[in-house]
Each structure stands twice: as C-alpha cells, then as structure tokens.
JSON list of N, CA and C in Angstrom, two decimals:
[
{"chain": "A", "resi": 1, "resn": "MET", "atom": "N", "xyz": [-36.66, -23.66, 24.91]},
{"chain": "A", "resi": 1, "resn": "MET", "atom": "CA", "xyz": [-36.94, -22.25, 25.11]},
{"chain": "A", "resi": 1, "resn": "MET", "atom": "C", "xyz": [-35.93, -21.60, 26.05]},
{"chain": "A", "resi": 2, "resn": "ASN", "atom": "N", "xyz": [-35.37, -22.34, 26.99]},
{"chain": "A", "resi": 2, "resn": "ASN", "atom": "CA", "xyz": [-34.43, -21.74, 27.93]},
{"chain": "A", "resi": 2, "resn": "ASN", "atom": "C", "xyz": [-33.04, -21.54, 27.32]},
{"chain": "A", "resi": 3, "resn": "ARG", "atom": "N", "xyz": [-32.76, -22.11, 26.14]},
{"chain": "A", "resi": 3, "resn": "ARG", "atom": "CA", "xyz": [-31.47, -21.91, 25.47]},
{"chain": "A", "resi": 3, "resn": "ARG", "atom": "C", "xyz": [-31.47, -20.67, 24.58]},
{"chain": "A", "resi": 4, "resn": "ILE", "atom": "N", "xyz": [-32.64, -20.11, 24.31]},
{"chain": "A", "resi": 4, "resn": "ILE", "atom": "CA", "xyz": [-32.73, -18.91, 23.48]},
{"chain": "A", "resi": 4, "resn": "ILE", "atom": "C", "xyz": [-32.23, -17.71, 24.28]},
{"chain": "A", "resi": 5, "resn": "ARG", "atom": "N", "xyz": [-31.47, -16.85, 23.63]},
{"chain": "A", "resi": 5, "resn": "ARG", "atom": "CA", "xyz": [-30.96, -15.63, 24.27]},
{"chain": "A", "resi": 5, "resn": "ARG", "atom": "C", "xyz": [-31.86, -14.46, 23.88]},
{"chain": "A", "resi": 6, "resn": "TYR", "atom": "N", "xyz": [-32.49, -13.88, 24.87]},
{"chain": "A", "resi": 6, "resn": "TYR", "atom": "CA", "xyz": [-33.43, -12.77, 24.64]},
{"chain": "A", "resi": 6, "resn": "TYR", "atom": "C", "xyz": [-32.72, -11.44, 24.86]},
{"chain": "A", "resi": 7, "resn": "ARG", "atom": "N", "xyz": [-33.09, -10.45, 24.03]},
{"chain": "A", "resi": 7, "resn": "ARG", "atom": "CA", "xyz": [-32.46, -9.13, 24.13]},
{"chain": "A", "resi": 7, "resn": "ARG", "atom": "C", "xyz": [-33.52, -8.05, 23.97]},
{"chain": "A", "resi": 8, "resn": "ALA", "atom": "N", "xyz": [-33.31, -6.94, 24.65]},
{"chain": "A", "resi": 8, "resn": "ALA", "atom": "CA", "xyz": [-34.20, -5.78, 24.52]},
{"chain": "A", "resi": 8, "resn": "ALA", "atom": "C", "xyz": [-33.39, -4.53, 24.83]},
{"chain": "A", "resi": 9, "resn": "GLY", "atom": "N", "xyz": [-33.78, -3.43, 24.23]},
{"chain": "A", "resi": 9, "resn": "GLY", "atom": "CA", "xyz": [-33.05, -2.19, 24.47]},
{"chain": "A", "resi": 9, "resn": "GLY", "atom": "C", "xyz": [-33.87, -0.96, 24.13]},
{"chain": "A", "resi": 10, "resn": "VAL", "atom": "N", "xyz": [-33.45, 0.16, 24.69]},
{"chain": "A", "resi": 10, "resn": "VAL", "atom": "CA", "xyz": [-34.07, 1.46, 24.46]},
{"chain": "A", "resi": 10, "resn": "VAL", "atom": "C", "xyz": [-32.94, 2.45, 24.27]},
{"chain": "A", "resi": 11, "resn": "HIS", "atom": "N", "xyz": [-33.10, 3.40, 23.35]},
{"chain": "A", "resi": 11, "resn": "HIS", "atom": "CA", "xyz": [-32.08, 4.43, 23.21]},
{"chain": "A", "resi": 11, "resn": "HIS", "atom": "C", "xyz": [-32.71, 5.79, 22.93]},
{"chain": "A", "resi": 12, "resn": "TYR", "atom": "N", "xyz": [-31.96, 6.80, 23.29]},
{"chain": "A", "resi": 12, "resn": "TYR", "atom": "CA", "xyz": [-32.35, 8.19, 23.07]},
{"chain": "A", "resi": 12, "resn": "TYR", "atom": "C", "xyz": [-31.09, 8.95, 22.70]},
{"chain": "A", "resi": 13, "resn": "SER", "atom": "N", "xyz": [-31.18, 9.81, 21.71]},
{"chain": "A", "resi": 13, "resn": "SER", "atom": "CA", "xyz": [-30.03, 10.66, 21.39]},
{"chain": "A", "resi": 13, "resn": "SER", "atom": "C", "xyz": [-30.51, 12.07, 21.06]},
{"chain": "A", "resi": 14, "resn": "ASN", "atom": "N", "xyz": [-29.69, 13.02, 21.41]},
{"chain": "A", "resi": 14, "resn": "ASN", "atom": "CA", "xyz": [-29.96, 14.42, 21.16]},
{"chain": "A", "resi": 14, "resn": "ASN", "atom": "C", "xyz": [-28.97, 14.86, 20.09]},
{"chain": "A", "resi": 15, "resn": "SER", "atom": "N", "xyz": [-29.46, 15.46, 19.04]},
{"chain": "A", "resi": 15, "resn": "SER", "atom": "CA", "xyz": [-28.65, 15.81, 17.88]},
{"chain": "A", "resi": 15, "resn": "SER", "atom": "C", "xyz": [-27.62, 16.88, 18.21]},
{"chain": "A", "resi": 16, "resn": "TYR", "atom": "N", "xyz": [-26.43, 16.71, 17.69]},
{"chain": "A", "resi": 16, "resn": "TYR", "atom": "CA", "xyz": [-25.43, 17.76, 17.74]},
{"chain": "A", "resi": 16, "resn": "TYR", "atom": "C", "xyz": [-25.62, 18.74, 16.59]},
{"chain": "A", "resi": 17, "resn": "LEU", "atom": "N", "xyz": [-26.43, 18.36, 15.62]},
{"chain": "A", "resi": 17, "resn": "LEU", "atom": "CA", "xyz": [-26.70, 19.17, 14.45]},
{"chain": "A", "resi": 17, "resn": "LEU", "atom": "C", "xyz": [-27.69, 20.27, 14.80]},
{"chain": "A", "resi": 18, "resn": "LEU", "atom": "N", "xyz": [-27.39, 21.49, 14.40]},
{"chain": "A", "resi": 18, "resn": "LEU", "atom": "CA", "xyz": [-28.26, 22.62, 14.66]},
{"chain": "A", "resi": 18, "resn": "LEU", "atom": "C", "xyz": [-28.49, 23.34, 13.35]},
{"chain": "A", "resi": 19, "resn": "ILE", "atom": "N", "xyz": [-29.73, 23.35, 12.90]},
{"chain": "A", "resi": 19, "resn": "ILE", "atom": "CA", "xyz": [-30.11, 23.99, 11.64]},
{"chain": "A", "resi": 19, "resn": "ILE", "atom": "C", "xyz": [-30.38, 25.46, 11.93]},
{"chain": "A", "resi": 20, "resn": "ASN", "atom": "N", "xyz": [-29.66, 26.34, 11.29]},
{"chain": "A", "resi": 20, "resn": "ASN", "atom": "CA", "xyz": [-29.83, 27.77, 11.51]},
{"chain": "A", "resi": 20, "resn": "ASN", "atom": "C", "xyz": [-30.44, 28.37, 10.25]},
{"chain": "A", "resi": 21, "resn": "ASN", "atom": "N", "xyz": [-31.68, 28.75, 10.31]},
{"chain": "A", "resi": 21, "resn": "ASN", "atom": "CA", "xyz": [-32.39, 29.33, 9.18]},
{"chain": "A", "resi": 21, "resn": "ASN", "atom": "C", "xyz": [-32.49, 30.84, 9.35]},
{"chain": "A", "resi": 22, "resn": "GLU", "atom": "N", "xyz": [-32.44, 31.54, 8.25]},
{"chain": "A", "resi": 22, "resn": "GLU", "atom": "CA", "xyz": [-32.63, 32.99, 8.26]},
{"chain": "A", "resi": 22, "resn": "GLU", "atom": "C", "xyz": [-34.12, 33.26, 8.06]},
{"chain": "A", "resi": 23, "resn": "HIS", "atom": "N", "xyz": [-34.84, 33.29, 9.16]},
{"chain": "A", "resi": 23, "resn": "HIS", "atom": "CA", "xyz": [-36.29, 33.48, 9.11]},
{"chain": "A", "resi": 23, "resn": "HIS", "atom": "C", "xyz": [-36.68, 34.40, 10.25]},
{"chain": "A", "resi": 24, "resn": "GLU", "atom": "N", "xyz": [-37.68, 35.24, 10.02]},
{"chain": "A", "resi": 24, "resn": "GLU", "atom": "CA", "xyz": [-38.06, 36.17, 11.08]},
{"chain": "A", "resi": 24, "resn": "GLU", "atom": "C", "xyz": [-38.82, 35.52, 12.24]},
{"chain": "A", "resi": 25, "resn": "ASP", "atom": "N", "xyz": [-39.48, 34.40, 11.98]},
{"chain": "A", "resi": 25, "resn": "ASP", "atom": "CA", "xyz": [-40.25, 33.70, 13.02]},
{"chain": "A", "resi": 25, "resn": "ASP", "atom": "C", "xyz": [-39.29, 32.87, 13.88]},
{"chain": "A", "resi": 26, "resn": "PRO", "atom": "N", "xyz": [-39.24, 33.05, 15.22]},
{"chain": "A", "resi": 26, "resn": "PRO", "atom": "CA", "xyz": [-38.30, 32.29, 16.06]},
{"chain": "A", "resi": 26, "resn": "PRO", "atom": "C", "xyz": [-38.57, 30.79, 16.09]},
{"chain": "A", "resi": 27, "resn": "VAL", "atom": "N", "xyz": [-39.75, 30.35, 15.67]},
{"chain": "A", "resi": 27, "resn": "VAL", "atom": "CA", "xyz": [-40.04, 28.91, 15.64]},
{"chain": "A", "resi": 27, "resn": "VAL", "atom": "C", "xyz": [-39.14, 28.20, 14.63]},
{"chain": "A", "resi": 28, "resn": "TYR", "atom": "N", "xyz": [-38.74, 28.91, 13.57]},
{"chain": "A", "resi": 28, "resn": "TYR", "atom": "CA", "xyz": [-37.95, 28.33, 12.51]},
{"chain": "A", "resi": 28, "resn": "TYR", "atom": "C", "xyz": [-36.44, 28.42, 12.73]},
{"chain": "A", "resi": 29, "resn": "LYS", "atom": "N", "xyz": [-35.99, 29.12, 13.75]},
{"chain": "A", "resi": 29, "resn": "LYS", "atom": "CA", "xyz": [-34.56, 29.36, 13.92]},
{"chain": "A", "resi": 29, "resn": "LYS", "atom": "C", "xyz": [-33.91, 28.34, 14.85]},
{"chain": "A", "resi": 30, "resn": "GLY", "atom": "N", "xyz": [-32.72, 27.87, 14.49]},
{"chain": "A", "resi": 30, "resn": "GLY", "atom": "CA", "xyz": [-31.87, 27.06, 15.35]},
{"chain": "A", "resi": 30, "resn": "GLY", "atom": "C", "xyz": [-32.49, 25.81, 15.89]},
{"chain": "A", "resi": 31, "resn": "ASN", "atom": "N", "xyz": [-32.89, 24.89, 15.02]},
{"chain": "A", "resi": 31, "resn": "ASN", "atom": "CA", "xyz": [-33.55, 23.67, 15.47]},
{"chain": "A", "resi": 31, "resn": "ASN", "atom": "C", "xyz": [-32.68, 22.45, 15.21]},
{"chain": "A", "resi": 32, "resn": "GLY", "atom": "N", "xyz": [-32.71, 21.48, 16.11]},
{"chain": "A", "resi": 32, "resn": "GLY", "atom": "CA", "xyz": [-32.06, 20.20, 15.95]},
{"chain": "A", "resi": 32, "resn": "GLY", "atom": "C", "xyz": [-33.11, 19.11, 15.95]},
{"chain": "A", "resi": 33, "resn": "TYR", "atom": "N", "xyz": [-32.73, 17.92, 16.35]},
{"chain": "A", "resi": 33, "resn": "TYR", "atom": "CA", "xyz": [-33.71, 16.84, 16.43]},
{"chain": "A", "resi": 33, "resn": "TYR", "atom": "C", "xyz": [-33.34, 15.88, 17.55]},
{"chain": "A", "resi": 34, "resn": "ASN", "atom": "N", "xyz": [-34.32, 15.10, 17.99]},
{"chain": "A", "resi": 34, "resn": "ASN", "atom": "CA", "xyz": [-34.13, 14.04, 18.98]},
{"chain": "A", "resi": 34, "resn": "ASN", "atom": "C", "xyz": [-34.49, 12.72, 18.34]},
{"chain": "A", "resi": 35, "resn": "GLU", "atom": "N", "xyz": [-33.78, 11.67, 18.72]},
{"chain": "A", "resi": 35, "resn": "GLU", "atom": "CA", "xyz": [-34.05, 10.34, 18.18]},
{"chain": "A", "resi": 35, "resn": "GLU", "atom": "C", "xyz": [-34.37, 9.39, 19.32]},
{"chain": "A", "resi": 36, "resn": "TYR", "atom": "N", "xyz": [-35.45, 8.64, 19.17]},
{"chain": "A", "resi": 36, "resn": "TYR", "atom": "CA", "xyz": [-35.89, 7.66, 20.16]},
{"chain": "A", "resi": 36, "resn": "TYR", "atom": "C", "xyz": [-35.95, 6.29, 19.47]},
{"chain": "A", "resi": 37, "resn": "GLY", "atom": "N", "xyz": [-35.67, 5.23, 20.21]},
{"chain": "A", "resi": 37, "resn": "GLY", "atom": "CA", "xyz": [-35.74, 3.91, 19.61]},
{"chain": "A", "resi": 37, "resn": "GLY", "atom": "C", "xyz": [-35.94, 2.81, 20.63]},
{"chain": "A", "resi": 38, "resn": "VAL", "atom": "N", "xyz": [-36.56, 1.72, 20.17]},
{"chain": "A", "resi": 38, "resn": "VAL", "atom": "CA", "xyz": [-36.79, 0.54, 20.98]},
{"chain": "A", "resi": 38, "resn": "VAL", "atom": "C", "xyz": [-36.43, -0.67, 20.12]},
{"chain": "A", "resi": 39, "resn": "SER", "atom": "N", "xyz": [-35.75, -1.65, 20.73]},
{"chain": "A", "resi": 39, "resn": "SER", "atom": "CA", "xyz": [-35.40, -2.85, 19.98]},
{"chain": "A", "resi": 39, "resn": "SER", "atom": "C", "xyz": [-35.64, -4.09, 20.82]},
{"chain": "A", "resi": 40, "resn": "VAL", "atom": "N", "xyz": [-36.02, -5.15, 20.15]},
{"chain": "A", "resi": 40, "resn": "VAL", "atom": "CA", "xyz": [-36.18, -6.47, 20.76]},
{"chain": "A", "resi": 40, "resn": "VAL", "atom": "C", "xyz": [-35.57, -7.50, 19.82]},
{"chain": "A", "resi": 41, "resn": "GLY", "atom": "N", "xyz": [-35.07, -8.57, 20.39]},
{"chain": "A", "resi": 41, "resn": "GLY", "atom": "CA", "xyz": [-34.48, -9.60, 19.56]},
{"chain": "A", "resi": 41, "resn": "GLY", "atom": "C", "xyz": [-34.21, -10.86, 20.37]},
{"chain": "A", "resi": 42, "resn": "PHE", "atom": "N", "xyz": [-33.79, -11.89, 19.64]},
{"chain": "A", "resi": 42, "resn": "PHE", "atom": "CA", "xyz": [-33.42, -13.13, 20.30]},
{"chain": "A", "resi": 42, "resn": "PHE", "atom": "C", "xyz": [-32.44, -13.88, 19.44]},
{"chain": "A", "resi": 43, "resn": "GLY", "atom": "N", "xyz": [-31.62, -14.71, 20.11]},
{"chain": "A", "resi": 43, "resn": "GLY", "atom": "CA", "xyz": [-30.63, -15.54, 19.44]},
{"chain": "A", "resi": 43, "resn": "GLY", "atom": "C", "xyz": [-31.03, -16.99, 19.52]},
{"chain": "A", "resi": 44, "resn": "LEU", "atom": "N", "xyz": [-31.14, -17.62, 18.37]},
{"chain": "A", "resi": 44, "resn": "LEU", "atom": "CA", "xyz": [-31.52, -19.03, 18.30]},
{"chain": "A", "resi": 44, "resn": "LEU", "atom": "C", "xyz": [-30.27, -19.88, 18.20]},
{"chain": "A", "resi": 45, "resn": "PRO", "atom": "N", "xyz": [-30.01, -20.75, 19.18]},
{"chain": "A", "resi": 45, "resn": "PRO", "atom": "CA", "xyz": [-28.81, -21.58, 19.12]},
{"chain": "A", "resi": 45, "resn": "PRO", "atom": "C", "xyz": [-28.96, -22.66, 18.05]},
{"chain": "A", "resi": 46, "resn": "LEU", "atom": "N", "xyz": [-27.84, -22.98, 17.42]},
{"chain": "A", "resi": 46, "resn": "LEU", "atom": "CA", "xyz": [-27.82, -24.06, 16.44]},
{"chain": "A", "resi": 46, "resn": "LEU", "atom": "C", "xyz": [-27.48, -25.37, 17.13]},
{"chain": "A", "resi": 47, "resn": "VAL", "atom": "N", "xyz": [-27.33, -26.42, 16.38]},
{"chain": "A", "resi": 47, "resn": "VAL", "atom": "CA", "xyz": [-27.15, -27.77, 16.93]},
{"chain": "A", "resi": 47, "resn": "VAL", "atom": "C", "xyz": [-25.91, -27.85, 17.83]},
{"chain": "A", "resi": 48, "resn": "ASP", "atom": "N", "xyz": [-24.82, -27.14, 17.48]},
{"chain": "A", "resi": 48, "resn": "ASP", "atom": "CA", "xyz": [-23.58, -27.24, 18.26]},
{"chain": "A", "resi": 48, "resn": "ASP", "atom": "C", "xyz": [-23.59, -26.39, 19.54]},
{"chain": "A", "resi": 49, "resn": "ASN", "atom": "N", "xyz": [-24.65, -25.62, 19.80]},
{"chain": "A", "resi": 49, "resn": "ASN", "atom": "CA", "xyz": [-24.81, -24.77, 20.98]},
{"chain": "A", "resi": 49, "resn": "ASN", "atom": "C", "xyz": [-23.77, -23.66, 21.09]},
{"chain": "A", "resi": 50, "resn": "ARG", "atom": "N", "xyz": [-22.95, -23.44, 20.07]},
{"chain": "A", "resi": 50, "resn": "ARG", "atom": "CA", "xyz": [-21.98, -22.34, 20.08]},
{"chain": "A", "resi": 50, "resn": "ARG", "atom": "C", "xyz": [-22.38, -21.25, 19.12]},
{"chain": "A", "resi": 51, "resn": "SER", "atom": "N", "xyz": [-22.91, -21.61, 17.98]},
{"chain": "A", "resi": 51, "resn": "SER", "atom": "CA", "xyz": [-23.29, -20.64, 16.96]},
{"chain": "A", "resi": 51, "resn": "SER", "atom": "C", "xyz": [-24.75, -20.25, 17.12]},
{"chain": "A", "resi": 52, "resn": "LEU", "atom": "N", "xyz": [-25.08, -19.02, 16.69]},
{"chain": "A", "resi": 52, "resn": "LEU", "atom": "CA", "xyz": [-26.43, -18.48, 16.86]},
{"chain": "A", "resi": 52, "resn": "LEU", "atom": "C", "xyz": [-26.91, -17.83, 15.57]},
{"chain": "A", "resi": 53, "resn": "ILE", "atom": "N", "xyz": [-28.20, -17.89, 15.36]},
{"chain": "A", "resi": 53, "resn": "ILE", "atom": "CA", "xyz": [-28.87, -17.04, 14.39]},
{"chain": "A", "resi": 53, "resn": "ILE", "atom": "C", "xyz": [-29.63, -16.00, 15.18]},
{"chain": "A", "resi": 54, "resn": "ASN", "atom": "N", "xyz": [-29.29, -14.73, 14.97]},
{"chain": "A", "resi": 54, "resn": "ASN", "atom": "CA", "xyz": [-29.87, -13.63, 15.73]},
{"chain": "A", "resi": 54, "resn": "ASN", "atom": "C", "xyz": [-30.92, -12.91, 14.89]},
{"chain": "A", "resi": 55, "resn": "LEU", "atom": "N", "xyz": [-32.08, -12.69, 15.48]},
{"chain": "A", "resi": 55, "resn": "LEU", "atom": "CA", "xyz": [-33.17, -11.96, 14.85]},
{"chain": "A", "resi": 55, "resn": "LEU", "atom": "C", "xyz": [-33.49, -10.76, 15.73]},
{"chain": "A", "resi": 56, "resn": "SER", "atom": "N", "xyz": [-33.65, -9.59, 15.11]},
{"chain": "A", "resi": 56, "resn": "SER", "atom": "CA", "xyz": [-33.99, -8.41, 15.91]},
{"chain": "A", "resi": 56, "resn": "SER", "atom": "C", "xyz": [-34.93, -7.51, 15.13]},
{"chain": "A", "resi": 57, "resn": "PHE", "atom": "N", "xyz": [-35.71, -6.75, 15.88]},
{"chain": "A", "resi": 57, "resn": "PHE", "atom": "CA", "xyz": [-36.67, -5.81, 15.34]},
{"chain": "A", "resi": 57, "resn": "PHE", "atom": "C", "xyz": [-36.49, -4.49, 16.08]},
{"chain": "A", "resi": 58, "resn": "GLU", "atom": "N", "xyz": [-36.43, -3.39, 15.33]},
{"chain": "A", "resi": 58, "resn": "GLU", "atom": "CA", "xyz": [-36.17, -2.09, 15.92]},
{"chain": "A", "resi": 58, "resn": "GLU", "atom": "C", "xyz": [-37.13, -1.04, 15.35]},
{"chain": "A", "resi": 59, "resn": "TYR", "atom": "N", "xyz": [-37.60, -0.17, 16.23]},
{"chain": "A", "resi": 59, "resn": "TYR", "atom": "CA", "xyz": [-38.43, 0.97, 15.83]},
{"chain": "A", "resi": 59, "resn": "TYR", "atom": "C", "xyz": [-37.70, 2.24, 16.23]},
{"chain": "A", "resi": 60, "resn": "ASN", "atom": "N", "xyz": [-37.54, 3.17, 15.29]},
{"chain": "A", "resi": 60, "resn": "ASN", "atom": "CA", "xyz": [-36.88, 4.45, 15.55]},
{"chain": "A", "resi": 60, "resn": "ASN", "atom": "C", "xyz": [-37.78, 5.59, 15.14]},
{"chain": "A", "resi": 61, "resn": "LYS", "atom": "N", "xyz": [-37.72, 6.67, 15.90]},
{"chain": "A", "resi": 61, "resn": "LYS", "atom": "CA", "xyz": [-38.46, 7.90, 15.58]},
{"chain": "A", "resi": 61, "resn": "LYS", "atom": "C", "xyz": [-37.50, 9.06, 15.72]},
{"chain": "A", "resi": 62, "resn": "ILE", "atom": "N", "xyz": [-37.42, 9.86, 14.66]},
{"chain": "A", "resi": 62, "resn": "ILE", "atom": "CA", "xyz": [-36.62, 11.06, 14.66]},
{"chain": "A", "resi": 62, "resn": "ILE", "atom": "C", "xyz": [-37.58, 12.24, 14.71]},
{"chain": "A", "resi": 63, "resn": "LYS", "atom": "N", "xyz": [-37.54, 12.96, 15.82]},
{"chain": "A", "resi": 63, "resn": "LYS", "atom": "CA", "xyz": [-38.47, 14.07, 16.04]},
{"chain": "A", "resi": 63, "resn": "LYS", "atom": "C", "xyz": [-37.70, 15.37, 15.95]},
{"chain": "A", "resi": 64, "resn": "PRO", "atom": "N", "xyz": [-38.02, 16.20, 14.95]},
{"chain": "A", "resi": 64, "resn": "PRO", "atom": "CA", "xyz": [-37.31, 17.47, 14.80]},
{"chain": "A", "resi": 64, "resn": "PRO", "atom": "C", "xyz": [-37.77, 18.49, 15.82]},
{"chain": "A", "resi": 65, "resn": "GLY", "atom": "N", "xyz": [-36.91, 19.46, 16.05]},
{"chain": "A", "resi": 65, "resn": "GLY", "atom": "CA", "xyz": [-37.22, 20.53, 17.01]},
{"chain": "A", "resi": 65, "resn": "GLY", "atom": "C", "xyz": [-38.03, 21.66, 16.41]},
{"chain": "A", "resi": 66, "resn": "GLY", "atom": "N", "xyz": [-38.11, 21.73, 15.10]},
{"chain": "A", "resi": 66, "resn": "GLY", "atom": "CA", "xyz": [-38.84, 22.82, 14.45]},
{"chain": "A", "resi": 66, "resn": "GLY", "atom": "C", "xyz": [-39.90, 22.29, 13.51]},
{"chain": "A", "resi": 67, "resn": "ILE", "atom": "N", "xyz": [-40.84, 23.17, 13.16]},
{"chain": "A", "resi": 67, "resn": "ILE", "atom": "CA", "xyz": [-41.94, 22.73, 12.31]},
{"chain": "A", "resi": 67, "resn": "ILE", "atom": "C", "xyz": [-41.55, 22.67, 10.83]},
{"chain": "A", "resi": 68, "resn": "ASN", "atom": "N", "xyz": [-40.40, 23.20, 10.46]},
{"chain": "A", "resi": 68, "resn": "ASN", "atom": "CA", "xyz": [-39.97, 23.16, 9.07]},
{"chain": "A", "resi": 68, "resn": "ASN", "atom": "C", "xyz": [-39.11, 21.94, 8.75]},
{"chain": "A", "resi": 69, "resn": "MET", "atom": "N", "xyz": [-38.97, 20.99, 9.69]},
{"chain": "A", "resi": 69, "resn": "MET", "atom": "CA", "xyz": [-38.14, 19.80, 9.49]},
{"chain": "A", "resi": 69, "resn": "MET", "atom": "C", "xyz": [-39.03, 18.56, 9.36]},
{"chain": "A", "resi": 70, "resn": "ILE", "atom": "N", "xyz": [-38.51, 17.53, 8.73]},
{"chain": "A", "resi": 70, "resn": "ILE", "atom": "CA", "xyz": [-39.27, 16.31, 8.45]},
{"chain": "A", "resi": 70, "resn": "ILE", "atom": "C", "xyz": [-39.22, 15.37, 9.65]},
{"chain": "A", "resi": 71, "resn": "ASP", "atom": "N", "xyz": [-40.37, 14.85, 10.04]},
{"chain": "A", "resi": 71, "resn": "ASP", "atom": "CA", "xyz": [-40.50, 13.86, 11.10]},
{"chain": "A", "resi": 71, "resn": "ASP", "atom": "C", "xyz": [-40.34, 12.48, 10.47]},
{"chain": "A", "resi": 72, "resn": "GLU", "atom": "N", "xyz": [-39.45, 11.64, 11.02]},
{"chain": "A", "resi": 72, "resn": "GLU", "atom": "CA", "xyz": [-39.21, 10.31, 10.46]},
{"chain": "A", "resi": 72, "resn": "GLU", "atom": "C", "xyz": [-39.56, 9.23, 11.46]},
{"chain": "A", "resi": 73, "resn": "GLN", "atom": "N", "xyz": [-40.08, 8.12, 10.94]},
{"chain": "A", "resi": 73, "resn": "GLN", "atom": "CA", "xyz": [-40.31, 6.90, 11.70]},
{"chain": "A", "resi": 73, "resn": "GLN", "atom": "C", "xyz": [-39.93, 5.74, 10.79]},
{"chain": "A", "resi": 74, "resn": "TYR", "atom": "N", "xyz": [-39.20, 4.77, 11.34]},
{"chain": "A", "resi": 74, "resn": "TYR", "atom": "CA", "xyz": [-38.88, 3.61, 10.52]},
{"chain": "A", "resi": 74, "resn": "TYR", "atom": "C", "xyz": [-38.70, 2.38, 11.39]},
{"chain": "A", "resi": 75, "resn": "PHE", "atom": "N", "xyz": [-38.89, 1.24, 10.74]},
{"chain": "A", "resi": 75, "resn": "PHE", "atom": "CA", "xyz": [-38.72, -0.07, 11.35]},
{"chain": "A", "resi": 75, "resn": "PHE", "atom": "C", "xyz": [-37.52, -0.76, 10.69]},
{"chain": "A", "resi": 76, "resn": "ARG", "atom": "N", "xyz": [-36.78, -1.50, 11.47]},
{"chain": "A", "resi": 76, "resn": "ARG", "atom": "CA", "xyz": [-35.63, -2.24, 10.95]},
{"chain": "A", "resi": 76, "resn": "ARG", "atom": "C", "xyz": [-35.71, -3.67, 11.45]},
{"chain": "A", "resi": 77, "resn": "PHE", "atom": "N", "xyz": [-35.60, -4.60, 10.53]},
{"chain": "A", "resi": 77, "resn": "PHE", "atom": "CA", "xyz": [-35.57, -6.02, 10.86]},
{"chain": "A", "resi": 77, "resn": "PHE", "atom": "C", "xyz": [-34.21, -6.55, 10.45]},
{"chain": "A", "resi": 78, "resn": "THR", "atom": "N", "xyz": [-33.50, -7.22, 11.37]},
{"chain": "A", "resi": 78, "resn": "THR", "atom": "CA", "xyz": [-32.14, -7.68, 11.12]},
{"chain": "A", "resi": 78, "resn": "THR", "atom": "C", "xyz": [-32.03, -9.17, 11.39]},
{"chain": "A", "resi": 79, "resn": "VAL", "atom": "N", "xyz": [-31.31, -9.84, 10.51]},
{"chain": "A", "resi": 79, "resn": "VAL", "atom": "CA", "xyz": [-30.98, -11.26, 10.68]},
{"chain": "A", "resi": 79, "resn": "VAL", "atom": "C", "xyz": [-29.47, -11.37, 10.52]},
{"chain": "A", "resi": 80, "resn": "ASN", "atom": "N", "xyz": [-28.80, -12.00, 11.49]},
{"chain": "A", "resi": 80, "resn": "ASN", "atom": "CA", "xyz": [-27.37, -12.25, 11.34]},
{"chain": "A", "resi": 80, "resn": "ASN", "atom": "C", "xyz": [-27.00, -13.60, 11.93]},
{"chain": "A", "resi": 81, "resn": "TYR", "atom": "N", "xyz": [-25.80, -14.00, 11.64]},
{"chain": "A", "resi": 81, "resn": "TYR", "atom": "CA", "xyz": [-25.31, -15.31, 12.05]},
{"chain": "A", "resi": 81, "resn": "TYR", "atom": "C", "xyz": [-24.02, -15.13, 12.83]},
{"chain": "A", "resi": 82, "resn": "THR", "atom": "N", "xyz": [-23.95, -15.65, 14.05]},
{"chain": "A", "resi": 82, "resn": "THR", "atom": "CA", "xyz": [-22.75, -15.62, 14.87]},
{"chain": "A", "resi": 82, "resn": "THR", "atom": "C", "xyz": [-22.12, -17.00, 14.84]},
{"chain": "A", "resi": 83, "resn": "PHE", "atom": "N", "xyz": [-20.91, -17.05, 14.30]},
{"chain": "A", "resi": 83, "resn": "PHE", "atom": "CA", "xyz": [-20.20, -18.31, 14.10]},
{"chain": "A", "resi": 83, "resn": "PHE", "atom": "C", "xyz": [-19.11, -18.44, 15.16]},
{"chain": "A", "resi": 84, "resn": "ASN", "atom": "N", "xyz": [-19.22, -19.38, 16.05]},
{"chain": "A", "resi": 84, "resn": "ASN", "atom": "CA", "xyz": [-18.22, -19.65, 17.08]},
{"chain": "A", "resi": 84, "resn": "ASN", "atom": "C", "xyz": [-17.67, -21.05, 16.89]},
{"chain": "A", "resi": 85, "resn": "GLU", "atom": "N", "xyz": [-16.35, -21.16, 16.93]},
{"chain": "A", "resi": 85, "resn": "GLU", "atom": "CA", "xyz": [-15.71, -22.46, 16.76]},
{"chain": "A", "resi": 85, "resn": "GLU", "atom": "C", "xyz": [-14.46, -22.51, 17.63]},
{"chain": "A", "resi": 86, "resn": "MET", "atom": "N", "xyz": [-14.13, -23.69, 18.11]},
{"chain": "A", "resi": 86, "resn": "MET", "atom": "CA", "xyz": [-12.90, -23.89, 18.89]},
{"chain": "A", "resi": 86, "resn": "MET", "atom": "C", "xyz": [-11.71, -23.86, 17.93]},
{"chain": "A", "resi": 87, "resn": "TRP", "atom": "N", "xyz": [-10.78, -22.92, 18.14]},
{"chain": "A", "resi": 87, "resn": "TRP", "atom": "CA", "xyz": [-9.62, -22.82, 17.25]},
{"chain": "A", "resi": 87, "resn": "TRP", "atom": "C", "xyz": [-8.41, -23.55, 17.80]},
{"chain": "A", "resi": 88, "resn": "PHE", "atom": "N", "xyz": [-8.23, -23.55, 19.11]},
{"chain": "A", "resi": 88, "resn": "PHE", "atom": "CA", "xyz": [-7.04, -24.18, 19.67]},
{"chain": "A", "resi": 88, "resn": "PHE", "atom": "C", "xyz": [-7.43, -25.16, 20.76]}
]
C-alpha cells in the first residue's frame, strides 16, 4: 500500500465566453459559465517498480450564468499506462 501513488485535485475556471442575447429581460443578456471539478486517482506500480497503471475519477460541473443556458454535470473515469525504462 505504501508504494501506491495517490493523487487528488480541485479546479475552477471562469469562462472567457460571453453569450450576448438580444432579449429585453436583463437576466438573459451577457452570460458566461463557471466550471468546477474534483478528481481523485492513484498509480499502481508494476513488478519492475518503474512503470505504473494510473486510475483516476473526475467529477465536473458546468454552471451557466443565465437561466437560458444548459447546466452540465459529468463523470470521467480514466485508465492509462506509464512506461518507464532505462535507455542508457
């Protein structure tokens, strides 16, 4: 258990995109979105202790600034392989 590499992260981003609608109600005018996310993962070492199989799980939420935009939530599961070898 002490050879496993544990990872965790949090992110936030503010959209540079600004939706400009021609609507008389100010709630509908000039809205962007914010994105929030949390991720956890770990790297499982292989027999040679150099290469890893990495597993991660991420949750993201895209929250729009206006009521006329779509609210998104999604989960992402990732598996990858890190191959390390002595070349010289």
